[in-house]
XYZ file of N, CA, C and O in Angstrom:
828
model
N 27.444 -49.613 85.100
C 27.819 -48.197 85.113
C 26.604 -47.330 85.375
O 25.558 -47.507 84.768
N 26.699 -46.371 86.279
C 25.599 -45.482 86.584
C 25.569 -44.358 85.566
O 26.569 -43.698 85.322
N 24.415 -44.133 84.945
C 24.291 -43.110 83.928
C 24.478 -41.727 84.543
O 24.074 -41.466 85.669
N 25.063 -40.783 83.763
C 25.371 -39.455 84.266
C 24.176 -38.709 84.831
O 24.210 -38.174 85.934
N 23.061 -38.653 84.065
C 21.893 -37.913 84.514
C 21.268 -38.543 85.749
O 20.713 -37.864 86.605
N 21.332 -39.863 85.835
C 20.788 -40.565 86.989
C 21.702 -40.391 88.195
O 21.263 -40.323 89.334
N 23.006 -40.311 87.936
C 23.970 -40.214 89.023
C 23.723 -38.984 89.875
O 23.911 -39.001 91.090
N 23.253 -37.905 89.238
C 22.972 -36.691 89.994
C 21.860 -36.920 91.004
O 21.901 -36.403 92.122
N 20.850 -37.707 90.633
C 19.762 -37.996 91.549
C 20.241 -38.818 92.734
O 19.713 -38.726 93.836
N 21.265 -39.631 92.491
C 21.791 -40.465 93.566
C 22.385 -39.640 94.702
O 22.423 -40.071 95.832
N 22.865 -38.459 94.372
C 23.449 -37.623 95.403
C 22.424 -37.299 96.480
O 22.747 -37.087 97.634
N 21.141 -37.262 96.073
C 20.080 -37.003 97.035
C 19.676 -38.268 97.785
O 19.601 -38.266 99.017
N 19.436 -39.362 97.055
C 18.939 -40.560 97.714
C 20.024 -41.299 98.480
O 19.734 -42.045 99.402
N 21.288 -41.064 98.136
C 22.365 -41.787 98.800
C 22.363 -41.523 100.297
O 22.527 -42.428 101.118
N 22.150 -40.273 100.681
C 22.177 -39.929 102.089
C 21.017 -40.560 102.841
O 21.079 -40.773 104.050
N 19.938 -40.884 102.122
C 18.783 -41.508 102.746
C 18.956 -43.010 102.909
O 18.252 -43.632 103.684
N 19.896 -43.573 102.129
C 19.960 -45.023 102.084
C 21.240 -45.647 102.578
O 21.470 -46.825 102.357
N 22.112 -44.911 103.240
C 23.393 -45.485 103.611
C 23.628 -45.488 105.120
O 24.753 -45.612 105.564
N 22.574 -45.356 105.919
C 22.731 -45.464 107.361
C 22.921 -46.939 107.699
O 22.597 -47.816 106.903
N 23.478 -47.245 108.897
C 23.721 -48.649 109.242
C 22.457 -49.506 109.150
O 21.384 -49.119 109.586
N 22.596 -50.672 108.552
C 21.476 -51.585 108.345
C 21.791 -52.910 109.038
O 22.894 -53.425 108.939
N 20.801 -53.449 109.712
C 21.003 -54.703 110.419
C 20.502 -55.907 109.617
O 21.054 -56.993 109.697
N 19.430 -55.731 108.876
C 18.813 -56.856 108.190
C 19.659 -57.360 107.024
O 20.311 -56.591 106.326
N 19.637 -58.667 106.825
C 20.343 -59.311 105.711
C 19.406 -60.320 105.056
O 18.334 -60.630 105.578
N 19.832 -60.849 103.915
C 19.054 -61.869 103.220
C 19.555 -63.246 103.633
O 20.748 -63.526 103.506
N 18.682 -64.119 104.114
C 19.121 -65.472 104.510
C 19.699 -66.236 103.327
O 19.098 -66.278 102.257
N 20.852 -66.831 103.508
C 21.495 -67.580 102.420
C 20.670 -68.791 102.005
O 20.759 -69.242 100.858
N 19.850 -69.321 102.915
C 19.036 -70.499 102.590
C 17.960 -70.181 101.551
O 17.358 -71.084 100.966
N 17.718 -68.888 101.331
C 16.708 -68.475 100.350
C 17.281 -68.333 98.952
O 16.541 -68.016 98.013
N 18.580 -68.534 98.783
C 19.243 -68.162 97.536
C 18.673 -68.869 96.313
O 18.448 -68.248 95.264
N 18.414 -70.159 96.413
C 17.913 -70.909 95.271
C 16.558 -70.384 94.815
O 16.329 -70.153 93.619
N 15.663 -70.183 95.763
C 14.328 -69.669 95.454
C 14.411 -68.228 94.933
O 13.686 -67.849 94.010
N 15.311 -67.445 95.512
C 15.472 -66.059 95.069
C 15.935 -65.998 93.616
O 15.478 -65.158 92.840
N 16.855 -66.882 93.245
C 17.325 -66.918 91.860
C 16.183 -67.232 90.910
O 16.079 -66.651 89.821
N 15.333 -68.145 91.326
C 14.190 -68.532 90.500
C 13.234 -67.345 90.300
O 12.767 -67.088 89.181
N 12.967 -66.617 91.379
C 12.052 -65.476 91.295
C 12.649 -64.362 90.449
O 11.962 -63.765 89.616
N 13.925 -64.079 90.657
C 14.590 -63.031 89.876
C 14.561 -63.384 88.387
O 14.325 -62.526 87.533
N 14.781 -64.646 88.070
C 14.719 -65.078 86.678
C 13.345 -64.829 86.076
O 13.218 -64.406 84.912
N 12.322 -65.065 86.884
C 10.948 -64.832 86.411
C 10.678 -63.343 86.217
O 10.050 -62.929 85.250
N 11.178 -62.534 87.137
C 11.014 -61.077 87.036
C 11.667 -60.556 85.758
O 11.064 -59.795 84.992
N 12.911 -60.968 85.532
C 13.658 -60.518 84.350
C 12.941 -60.936 83.068
O 12.832 -60.152 82.116
N 12.421 -62.152 83.047
C 11.735 -62.660 81.857
C 10.409 -61.960 81.626
O 10.106 -61.497 80.514
N 9.579 -61.870 82.664
C 8.238 -61.320 82.505
C 8.249 -59.814 82.245
O 7.392 -59.301 81.525
N 9.199 -59.108 82.822
C 9.283 -57.669 82.578
C 10.068 -57.346 81.309
O 10.137 -56.193 80.902
N 10.673 -58.361 80.720
C 11.385 -58.218 79.440
C 12.542 -57.212 79.526
O 12.729 -56.381 78.638
N 13.313 -57.306 80.592
C 14.452 -56.414 80.773
C 15.413 -56.465 79.586
O 15.856 -55.436 79.084
N 15.747 -57.666 79.155
C 16.735 -57.813 78.082
C 16.209 -57.275 76.753
O 16.955 -56.667 75.979
N 14.949 -57.477 76.490
C 14.342 -56.990 75.254
C 14.464 -55.474 75.141
O 14.685 -54.937 74.048
N 14.324 -54.774 76.267
C 14.357 -53.309 76.260
C 15.688 -52.752 76.761
O 15.788 -51.583 77.118
N 16.708 -53.619 76.772
C 18.082 -53.205 77.120
C 18.187 -52.555 78.493
O 18.936 -51.592 78.695
N 17.429 -53.083 79.436
C 17.465 -52.577 80.806
C 18.657 -53.178 81.538
O 18.831 -54.389 81.560
N 19.475 -52.327 82.130
C 20.611 -52.789 82.919
C 20.130 -53.203 84.311
O 19.259 -52.553 84.893
N 20.718 -54.246 84.849
C 20.340 -54.716 86.178
C 21.395 -55.677 86.693
O 22.206 -56.206 85.928
N 21.368 -55.906 87.977
C 22.202 -56.916 88.615
C 21.270 -57.895 89.313
O 20.391 -57.476 90.077
N 21.450 -59.167 89.050
C 20.578 -60.162 89.683
C 20.745 -60.158 91.204
O 19.788 -60.400 91.934
N 21.944 -59.872 91.671
C 22.174 -59.828 93.111
C 21.403 -58.678 93.746
O 20.838 -58.812 94.840
N 21.374 -57.545 93.078
C 20.623 -56.400 93.601
C 19.127 -56.660 93.546
O 18.380 -56.285 94.458
N 18.671 -57.303 92.469
C 17.247 -57.615 92.350
C 16.787 -58.529 93.481
O 15.657 -58.421 93.966
N 17.655 -59.435 93.909
C 17.308 -60.317 95.030
C 16.943 -59.509 96.269
O 16.003 -59.842 96.993
N 17.681 -58.449 96.501
C 17.437 -57.627 97.689
C 16.122 -56.858 97.595
O 15.525 -56.520 98.612
N 15.700 -56.584 96.355
C 14.424 -55.881 96.166
C 13.229 -56.768 96.496
O 12.105 -56.272 96.626
N 13.451 -58.072 96.622
C 12.360 -58.999 96.898
C 11.923 -58.980 98.357
O 10.954 -59.642 98.713
N 12.624 -58.223 99.198
C 12.352 -58.200 100.638
C 11.893 -56.811 101.075
O 12.601 -56.109 101.795
N 10.700 -56.373 100.660
C 10.254 -55.013 100.976
C 10.039 -54.738 102.463
O 10.085 -53.586 102.892
N 9.806 -55.786 103.247
C 9.578 -55.576 104.676
C 10.875 -55.527 105.473
O 10.877 -55.196 106.655
N 11.995 -55.872 104.818
C 13.293 -55.803 105.483
C 13.926 -54.433 105.293
O 13.677 -53.761 104.292
N 14.733 -54.037 106.234
C 15.445 -52.766 106.141
C 16.866 -53.063 105.678
O 17.778 -53.271 106.480
N 17.054 -53.113 104.353
C 18.343 -53.497 103.795
C 18.776 -52.505 102.727
O 17.989 -51.691 102.239
N 20.048 -52.606 102.342
C 20.603 -51.761 101.299
C 20.688 -52.537 99.994
O 21.021 -53.716 99.985
N 20.391 -51.862 98.890
C 20.462 -52.463 97.556
C 21.610 -51.799 96.800
O 21.591 -50.588 96.583
N 22.632 -52.574 96.394
C 23.746 -51.998 95.629
C 23.260 -51.478 94.277
O 22.530 -52.162 93.572
N 23.683 -50.266 93.925
C 23.290 -49.681 92.649
C 24.380 -49.876 91.605
O 24.113 -49.963 90.412
N 25.633 -49.961 92.043
C 26.724 -50.180 91.090
C 27.480 -51.455 91.461
O 27.381 -51.958 92.574
N 28.232 -51.964 90.518
C 28.912 -53.250 90.692
C 29.936 -53.216 91.823
O 30.180 -54.236 92.467
N 30.521 -52.064 92.072
C 31.547 -51.948 93.106
C 30.971 -51.719 94.498
O 31.724 -51.595 95.466
N 29.644 -51.612 94.570
C 28.944 -51.374 95.841
C 29.392 -50.066 96.495
O 29.340 -49.930 97.711
N 29.832 -49.126 95.674
C 30.186 -47.807 96.213
C 28.932 -47.002 96.541
O 28.970 -46.078 97.340
N 27.850 -47.344 95.855
C 26.572 -46.683 96.113
C 25.532 -47.747 96.435
O 25.272 -48.640 95.641
N 24.950 -47.656 97.621
C 23.894 -48.562 98.034
C 22.737 -47.718 98.565
O 22.949 -46.731 99.265
N 21.523 -48.106 98.222
C 20.358 -47.328 98.607
C 19.381 -48.191 99.400
O 19.156 -49.357 99.065
N 18.823 -47.616 100.425
C 17.859 -48.320 101.262
C 16.653 -48.756 100.425
O 16.126 -47.986 99.615
N 16.208 -49.991 100.619
C 15.110 -50.492 99.807
C 13.828 -49.681 99.974
O 13.044 -49.541 99.034
N 13.604 -49.106 101.142
C 12.420 -48.282 101.374
C 12.439 -47.048 100.478
O 11.393 -46.591 100.004
N 13.628 -46.498 100.249
C 13.769 -45.339 99.372
C 13.455 -45.735 97.930
O 12.790 -45.000 97.187
N 13.915 -46.916 97.526
C 13.673 -47.386 96.168
C 12.182 -47.611 95.911
O 11.689 -47.353 94.806
N 11.471 -48.076 96.912
C 10.027 -48.291 96.765
C 9.324 -46.967 96.479
O 8.489 -46.867 95.581
N 9.685 -45.930 97.231
C 9.103 -44.609 96.997
C 9.471 -44.065 95.628
O 8.640 -43.468 94.934
N 10.721 -44.285 95.236
C 11.194 -43.840 93.931
C 10.429 -44.534 92.806
O 10.030 -43.917 91.816
N 10.217 -45.834 92.966
C 9.505 -46.590 91.944
C 8.052 -46.183 91.825
O 7.516 -46.086 90.710
N 7.407 -45.930 92.959
C 6.004 -45.506 92.930
C 5.868 -44.162 92.217
O 4.979 -43.980 91.374
N 6.750 -43.234 92.548
C 6.715 -41.916 91.901
C 6.919 -42.034 90.395
O 6.200 -41.405 89.602
N 7.868 -42.852 89.995
C 8.190 -43.021 88.588
C 7.008 -43.601 87.806
O 6.626 -43.077 86.751
N 6.416 -44.670 88.299
C 5.305 -45.304 87.599
C 4.085 -44.390 87.532
O 3.426 -44.297 86.487
N 3.776 -43.728 88.641
C 2.629 -42.836 88.649
C 2.817 -41.681 87.664
O 1.870 -41.259 86.984
N 4.041 -41.173 87.582
C 4.331 -40.090 86.649
C 4.121 -40.549 85.207
O 3.467 -39.860 84.413
N 4.667 -41.703 84.866
C 4.526 -42.209 83.500
C 3.078 -42.569 83.180
O 2.630 -42.418 82.043
N 2.323 -43.026 84.166
C 0.904 -43.308 83.973
C 0.157 -42.018 83.634
O -0.640 -41.976 82.683
N 0.405 -40.949 84.385
C -0.276 -39.681 84.149
C 0.086 -39.104 82.781
O -0.771 -38.558 82.081
N 1.346 -39.221 82.398
C 1.774 -38.743 81.080
C 1.074 -39.532 79.977
O 0.616 -38.970 78.977
N 0.968 -40.839 80.166
C 0.300 -41.687 79.176
C -1.163 -41.302 79.031
O -1.705 -41.272 77.915
N -1.829 -40.987 80.139
C -3.230 -40.587 80.095
C -3.396 -39.294 79.300
O -4.320 -39.147 78.488
N -2.513 -38.348 79.532
C -2.590 -37.071 78.822
C -2.395 -37.254 77.324
O -3.098 -36.656 76.510
N -1.442 -38.087 76.965
C -1.174 -38.323 75.541
C -2.301 -39.091 74.875
O -2.657 -38.833 73.729
N -2.861 -40.030 75.587
C -3.893 -40.886 75.020
C -5.173 -40.116 74.740
O -5.835 -40.343 73.729
N -5.519 -39.190 75.608
C -6.814 -38.535 75.513
C -6.758 -37.076 75.062
O -7.755 -36.379 75.114
N -5.606 -36.617 74.618
C -5.535 -35.241 74.126
C -6.240 -35.148 72.774
O -6.332 -36.122 72.022
N -6.694 -33.952 72.434
C -7.308 -33.736 71.126
C -6.221 -33.835 70.055
O -5.163 -33.238 70.191
N -6.479 -34.564 69.010
C -5.479 -34.727 67.963
C -5.520 -33.537 67.012
O -6.595 -33.174 66.512
N -4.389 -32.895 66.720
C -4.361 -31.662 65.934
C -4.611 -31.841 64.443
O -4.865 -30.877 63.750
N -4.548 -33.066 63.937
C -4.684 -33.249 62.503
C -6.108 -33.593 62.060
O -6.341 -33.887 60.905
N -7.070 -33.570 62.980
C -8.448 -33.788 62.578
C -9.036 -32.539 61.935
O -8.457 -31.457 62.013
N -10.203 -32.666 61.313
C -10.851 -31.564 60.607
C -11.027 -30.358 61.523
O -11.690 -30.448 62.569
N -10.434 -29.231 61.152
C -10.519 -27.994 61.935
C -10.066 -28.191 63.385
O -10.504 -27.485 64.286
N -9.205 -29.197 63.569
C -8.703 -29.443 64.922
C -9.714 -30.104 65.827
O -9.501 -30.223 67.029
N -10.833 -30.558 65.265
C -11.874 -31.168 66.084
C -11.735 -32.679 66.067
O -11.645 -33.289 65.007
N -11.713 -33.272 67.239
C -11.580 -34.719 67.361
C -12.974 -35.321 67.502
O -13.626 -35.172 68.525
N -13.450 -36.015 66.464
C -14.808 -36.543 66.478
C -14.978 -37.676 67.488
O -16.093 -38.052 67.799
N -13.860 -38.246 67.966
C -13.937 -39.311 68.963
C -13.701 -38.788 70.379
O -13.588 -39.568 71.308
N -13.619 -37.489 70.509
C -13.214 -36.939 71.802
C -14.240 -37.206 72.893
O -13.884 -37.464 74.041
N -15.519 -37.145 72.550
C -16.542 -37.397 73.564
C -16.451 -38.825 74.086
O -16.608 -39.085 75.280
N -16.170 -39.764 73.156
C -16.008 -41.155 73.565
C -14.767 -41.310 74.430
O -14.772 -42.012 75.439
N -13.675 -40.651 74.022
C -12.445 -40.698 74.807
C -12.680 -40.136 76.212
O -12.176 -40.671 77.201
N -13.443 -39.039 76.277
C -13.699 -38.406 77.564
C -14.444 -39.342 78.499
O -14.190 -39.383 79.709
N -15.377 -40.114 77.929
C -16.134 -41.069 78.730
C -15.220 -42.150 79.291
O -15.315 -42.530 80.464
N -14.312 -42.646 78.437
C -13.357 -43.665 78.874
C -12.423 -43.098 79.928
O -12.120 -43.747 80.935
N -11.961 -41.860 79.696
C -11.043 -41.221 80.644
C -11.698 -41.049 82.005
O -11.075 -41.286 83.044
N -12.973 -40.643 82.002
C -13.692 -40.462 83.264
C -13.756 -41.772 84.038
O -13.606 -41.800 85.262
N -13.961 -42.867 83.291
C -14.009 -44.183 83.939
C -12.639 -44.577 84.479
O -12.522 -45.099 85.592
N -11.581 -44.296 83.696
C -10.231 -44.639 84.129
C -9.828 -43.863 85.373
O -9.113 -44.375 86.234
N -10.290 -42.614 85.461
C -9.943 -41.787 86.614
C -10.506 -42.354 87.906
O -10.004 -42.058 88.987
N -11.564 -43.154 87.777
C -12.163 -43.758 88.963
C -11.437 -45.033 89.388
O -11.670 -45.550 90.475
N -10.575 -45.523 88.520
C -9.819 -46.741 88.831
C -8.697 -46.416 89.821
O -8.026 -45.386 89.712
N -8.491 -47.305 90.747
C -7.386 -47.169 91.700
C -6.119 -47.664 91.017
O -6.014 -48.845 90.681
N -5.160 -46.762 90.801
C -3.947 -47.135 90.078
C -3.194 -48.251 90.801
O -2.590 -49.113 90.169
N -3.256 -48.256 92.130
C -2.584 -49.321 92.885
C -3.168 -50.680 92.537
O -2.445 -51.665 92.357
N -4.481 -50.749 92.411
C -5.125 -52.011 92.042
C -4.753 -52.431 90.626
O -4.643 -53.625 90.329
N -4.572 -51.449 89.758
C -4.170 -51.767 88.388
C -2.766 -52.360 88.361
O -2.492 -53.281 87.587
N -1.879 -51.853 89.215
C -0.534 -52.420 89.310
C -0.600 -53.861 89.824
O 0.089 -54.745 89.316
N -1.428 -54.083 90.837
C -1.576 -55.434 91.397
C -2.130 -56.385 90.345
O -1.682 -57.534 90.223
N -3.099 -55.910 89.570
C -3.665 -56.742 88.506
C -2.623 -57.043 87.437
O -2.577 -58.151 86.895
N -1.787 -56.060 87.140
C -0.706 -56.271 86.168
C 0.212 -57.391 86.644
O 0.599 -58.273 85.857
N 0.571 -57.384 87.913
C 1.437 -58.434 88.465
C 0.774 -59.799 88.337
O 1.425 -60.784 87.974
N -0.511 -59.839 88.621
C -1.243 -61.109 88.521
C -1.298 -61.601 87.077
O -1.078 -62.784 86.807
N -1.585 -60.701 86.161
C -1.753 -61.082 84.759
C -0.444 -61.465 84.076
O -0.458 -62.096 83.011
N 0.684 -61.065 84.669
C 1.979 -61.322 84.022
C 2.870 -62.240 84.865
O 4.095 -62.130 84.845
N 2.230 -63.133 85.595
C 2.941 -64.177 86.341
C 3.983 -63.601 87.295
O 5.094 -64.115 87.412
N 3.594 -62.513 87.979
C 4.497 -61.903 88.951
C 3.906 -61.942 90.360
O 4.337 -61.186 91.232
N 2.952 -62.821 90.563
C 2.420 -63.024 91.911
C 3.451 -63.789 92.729
O 4.151 -64.648 92.216
N 3.549 -63.458 93.997
C 4.431 -64.198 94.889
C 5.899 -63.851 94.761
O 6.758 -64.627 95.195
N 6.223 -62.679 94.185
C 7.642 -62.330 94.049
C 8.239 -61.825 95.353
O 9.453 -61.887 95.547
N 7.407 -61.317 96.237
C 7.920 -60.793 97.508
C 8.229 -61.932 98.468
O 7.474 -62.904 98.568
N 9.343 -61.807 99.174
C 9.747 -62.804 100.168
C 9.271 -62.330 101.536
O 9.674 -61.272 102.024
N 8.381 -63.123 102.135
C 7.807 -62.779 103.436
C 8.236 -63.842 104.432
O 7.924 -65.024 104.263
N 8.939 -63.422 105.456
C 9.544 -64.393 106.369
C 8.632 -64.758 107.540
O 8.971 -64.588 108.703
N 7.462 -65.248 107.182
C 6.565 -65.857 108.152
C 6.016 -67.120 107.501
O 6.048 -67.249 106.276
N 5.533 -68.075 108.280
C 5.023 -69.317 107.696
C 3.992 -69.057 106.606
O 3.139 -68.170 106.746
N 4.071 -69.817 105.545
C 3.212 -69.613 104.377
C 1.729 -69.665 104.738
O 0.917 -68.930 104.157
N 1.367 -70.533 105.700
C -0.048 -70.665 106.041
C -0.574 -69.469 106.822
O -1.776 -69.375 107.104
N 0.332 -68.556 107.185
C -0.088 -67.347 107.892
C -0.047 -66.110 106.988
O -0.344 -65.001 107.439
N 0.335 -66.301 105.732
C 0.402 -65.192 104.782
C -0.926 -65.084 104.047
O -1.271 -65.953 103.234
N -1.684 -64.049 104.342
C -2.970 -63.853 103.679
C -2.752 -63.385 102.247
O -1.691 -62.863 101.887
N -3.774 -63.566 101.420
C -3.705 -63.108 100.031
C -3.495 -61.601 99.975
O -2.730 -61.097 99.147
N -4.139 -60.889 100.869
C -4.008 -59.428 100.906
C -2.591 -59.003 101.227
O -2.042 -58.095 100.599
N -1.984 -59.670 102.203
C -0.602 -59.346 102.579
C 0.354 -59.650 101.443
O 1.241 -58.855 101.140
N 0.165 -60.798 100.785
C 1.051 -61.163 99.686
C 0.951 -60.149 98.551
O 1.972 -59.743 97.984
N -0.260 -59.734 98.213
C -0.445 -58.742 97.153
C 0.248 -57.435 97.501
O 0.887 -56.812 96.652
N 0.087 -57.008 98.763
C 0.694 -55.747 99.188
C 2.212 -55.817 99.129
O 2.871 -54.891 98.654
N 2.764 -56.933 99.582
C 4.213 -57.082 99.576
C 4.755 -57.276 98.153
O 5.836 -56.782 97.823
N 3.996 -57.965 97.302
C 4.402 -58.111 95.897
C 4.495 -56.743 95.231
O 5.437 -56.464 94.481
N 3.510 -55.894 95.496
C 3.513 -54.552 94.920
C 4.719 -53.758 95.405
O 5.389 -53.085 94.609
N 5.017 -53.865 96.697
C 6.165 -53.148 97.246
C 7.472 -53.632 96.610
O 8.352 -52.828 96.279
N 7.590 -54.931 96.424
C 8.792 -55.484 95.785
C 8.902 -54.980 94.348
O 9.988 -54.601 93.890
N 7.791 -54.977 93.639
C 7.748 -54.493 92.256
C 8.167 -53.028 92.185
O 8.980 -52.638 91.337
N 7.635 -52.210 93.073
C 7.984 -50.783 93.094
C 9.459 -50.595 93.431
O 10.125 -49.715 92.873
N 9.974 -51.414 94.339
C 11.393 -51.342 94.668
C 12.271 -51.665 93.471
O 13.308 -51.026 93.245
N 11.862 -52.648 92.691
C 12.596 -53.010 91.472
C 12.579 -51.848 90.490
O 13.595 -51.524 89.864
N 11.425 -51.201 90.348
C 11.332 -50.042 89.460
C 12.233 -48.907 89.942
O 12.897 -48.237 89.144
N 12.261 -48.691 91.243
C 13.132 -47.657 91.785
C 14.594 -47.973 91.559
O 15.396 -47.088 91.243
N 14.937 -49.237 91.693
C 16.322 -49.677 91.473
C 16.767 -49.437 90.038
O 17.804 -48.814 89.790
N 15.973 -49.896 89.062
C 16.404 -49.739 87.675
C 16.362 -48.270 87.245
O 17.059 -47.874 86.315
N 15.561 -47.443 87.926
C 15.502 -46.023 87.574
C 16.815 -45.322 87.865
O 17.147 -44.314 87.241
N 17.578 -45.846 88.809
C 18.861 -45.244 89.173
C 20.017 -45.795 88.359
O 21.110 -45.245 88.378
N 19.764 -46.866 87.638
C 20.837 -47.549 86.922
C 20.798 -47.311 85.417
O 21.817 -47.457 84.745
N 19.634 -46.926 84.900
C 19.462 -46.817 83.458
C 19.261 -45.381 82.996
O 18.809 -44.527 83.759
N 19.566 -45.140 81.714
C 19.364 -43.809 81.141
C 17.871 -43.522 81.051
O 17.043 -44.435 80.997
N 17.534 -42.257 80.999
C 16.122 -41.865 80.947
C 15.405 -42.407 79.707
O 14.287 -42.927 79.830
N 15.979 -42.305 78.495
C 15.291 -42.857 77.320
C 15.012 -44.356 77.437
O 13.924 -44.830 77.096
N 16.008 -45.111 77.921
C 15.826 -46.555 78.096
C 14.729 -46.834 79.104
O 13.862 -47.691 78.894
N 14.752 -46.101 80.197
C 13.792 -46.305 81.280
C 12.368 -46.011 80.823
O 11.452 -46.813 81.054
N 12.166 -44.883 80.181
C 10.825 -44.487 79.749
C 10.293 -45.449 78.694
O 9.118 -45.847 78.733
N 11.138 -45.841 77.754
C 10.722 -46.792 76.721
C 10.301 -48.110 77.350
O 9.268 -48.693 76.987
N 11.089 -48.594 78.296
C 10.775 -49.851 78.982
C 9.451 -49.761 79.735
O 8.578 -50.634 79.590
N 9.282 -48.729 80.536
C 8.069 -48.604 81.356
C 6.827 -48.496 80.482
O 5.809 -49.147 80.740
N 6.916 -47.686 79.437
C 5.752 -47.501 78.571
C 5.370 -48.790 77.845
O 4.194 -49.157 77.786
N 6.357 -49.484 77.308
C 6.062 -50.650 76.473
C 5.817 -51.925 77.280
O 4.981 -52.748 76.914
N 6.552 -52.098 78.353
C 6.439 -53.334 79.120
C 5.365 -53.274 80.199
O 4.854 -54.320 80.619
N 5.011 -52.059 80.630
C 4.071 -51.943 81.756
C 2.841 -51.111 81.412
O 1.721 -51.623 81.417
N 3.024 -49.825 81.112
C 1.889 -48.915 80.960
C 0.940 -49.363 79.843
O -0.277 -49.444 80.047
N 1.482 -49.650 78.666
C 0.633 -50.058 77.540
C -0.132 -51.333 77.874
O -1.310 -51.482 77.517
N 0.515 -52.252 78.581
C -0.130 -53.521 78.915
C -1.222 -53.351 79.970
O -2.107 -54.201 80.097
N -1.154 -52.271 80.737
C -2.219 -51.966 81.686
C -3.377 -51.284 80.973
O -4.544 -51.588 81.205
N -3.041 -50.358 80.071
C -4.071 -49.552 79.411
C -4.878 -50.333 78.381
O -6.120 -50.226 78.346
N -4.216 -51.122 77.556
C -4.900 -51.777 76.438
C -6.166 -52.554 76.841
O -7.203 -52.419 76.191
N -6.122 -53.379 77.896
C -7.344 -54.101 78.260
C -8.463 -53.174 78.735
O -9.641 -53.532 78.643
N -8.116 -51.996 79.203
C -9.112 -51.063 79.745
C -9.852 -50.300 78.666
O -10.982 -49.848 78.868
N -9.239 -50.142 77.495
C -9.845 -49.336 76.440
C -10.254 -50.170 75.225
O -10.783 -49.638 74.260
N -9.988 -51.473 75.279
C -10.322 -52.326 74.137
C -11.814 -52.674 74.148
O -12.475 -52.577 75.162
């Protein structure tokens, strides 16, 4: 079921994602796709955070270089172009990252006279974090959480460079984020992203 608040956003993206599409997913990939989707669901802890998803739709998110439609609801009444979902996912993650940074490094109001004695140290850490490329942090997150190789690239394996695989893995990951953003309520989505992704990126950087 598509959540009410999310459904309104679909009215905008639907028109971007429902033009005729030629690309399809090869049926010979089904076994491997099921294996990858299972790993995605497990490593991102969808069930733990009550994230709604369809395994069939997640399979389509694994092909970021293909121009295909991803069903958002069970009846396939709403399907969105995977390229649109990638953009949606990138925007969502970047927004939650920026919000997390603001919350993490704000002055705490309950310190003596409102003065945060650790603020100078926090500022130093924040300055260092600002120099980090958020895209690289996402790629590192995928590597650290056994999500390397989730993207399906239809060229011989010996011709797939590490750089290309990383780029396509990131695109697939962002597409998955865009997909679940349209299917889940805002509280569920924000809780999932913060606990399963953002915190796990930040903690190693500030420990």
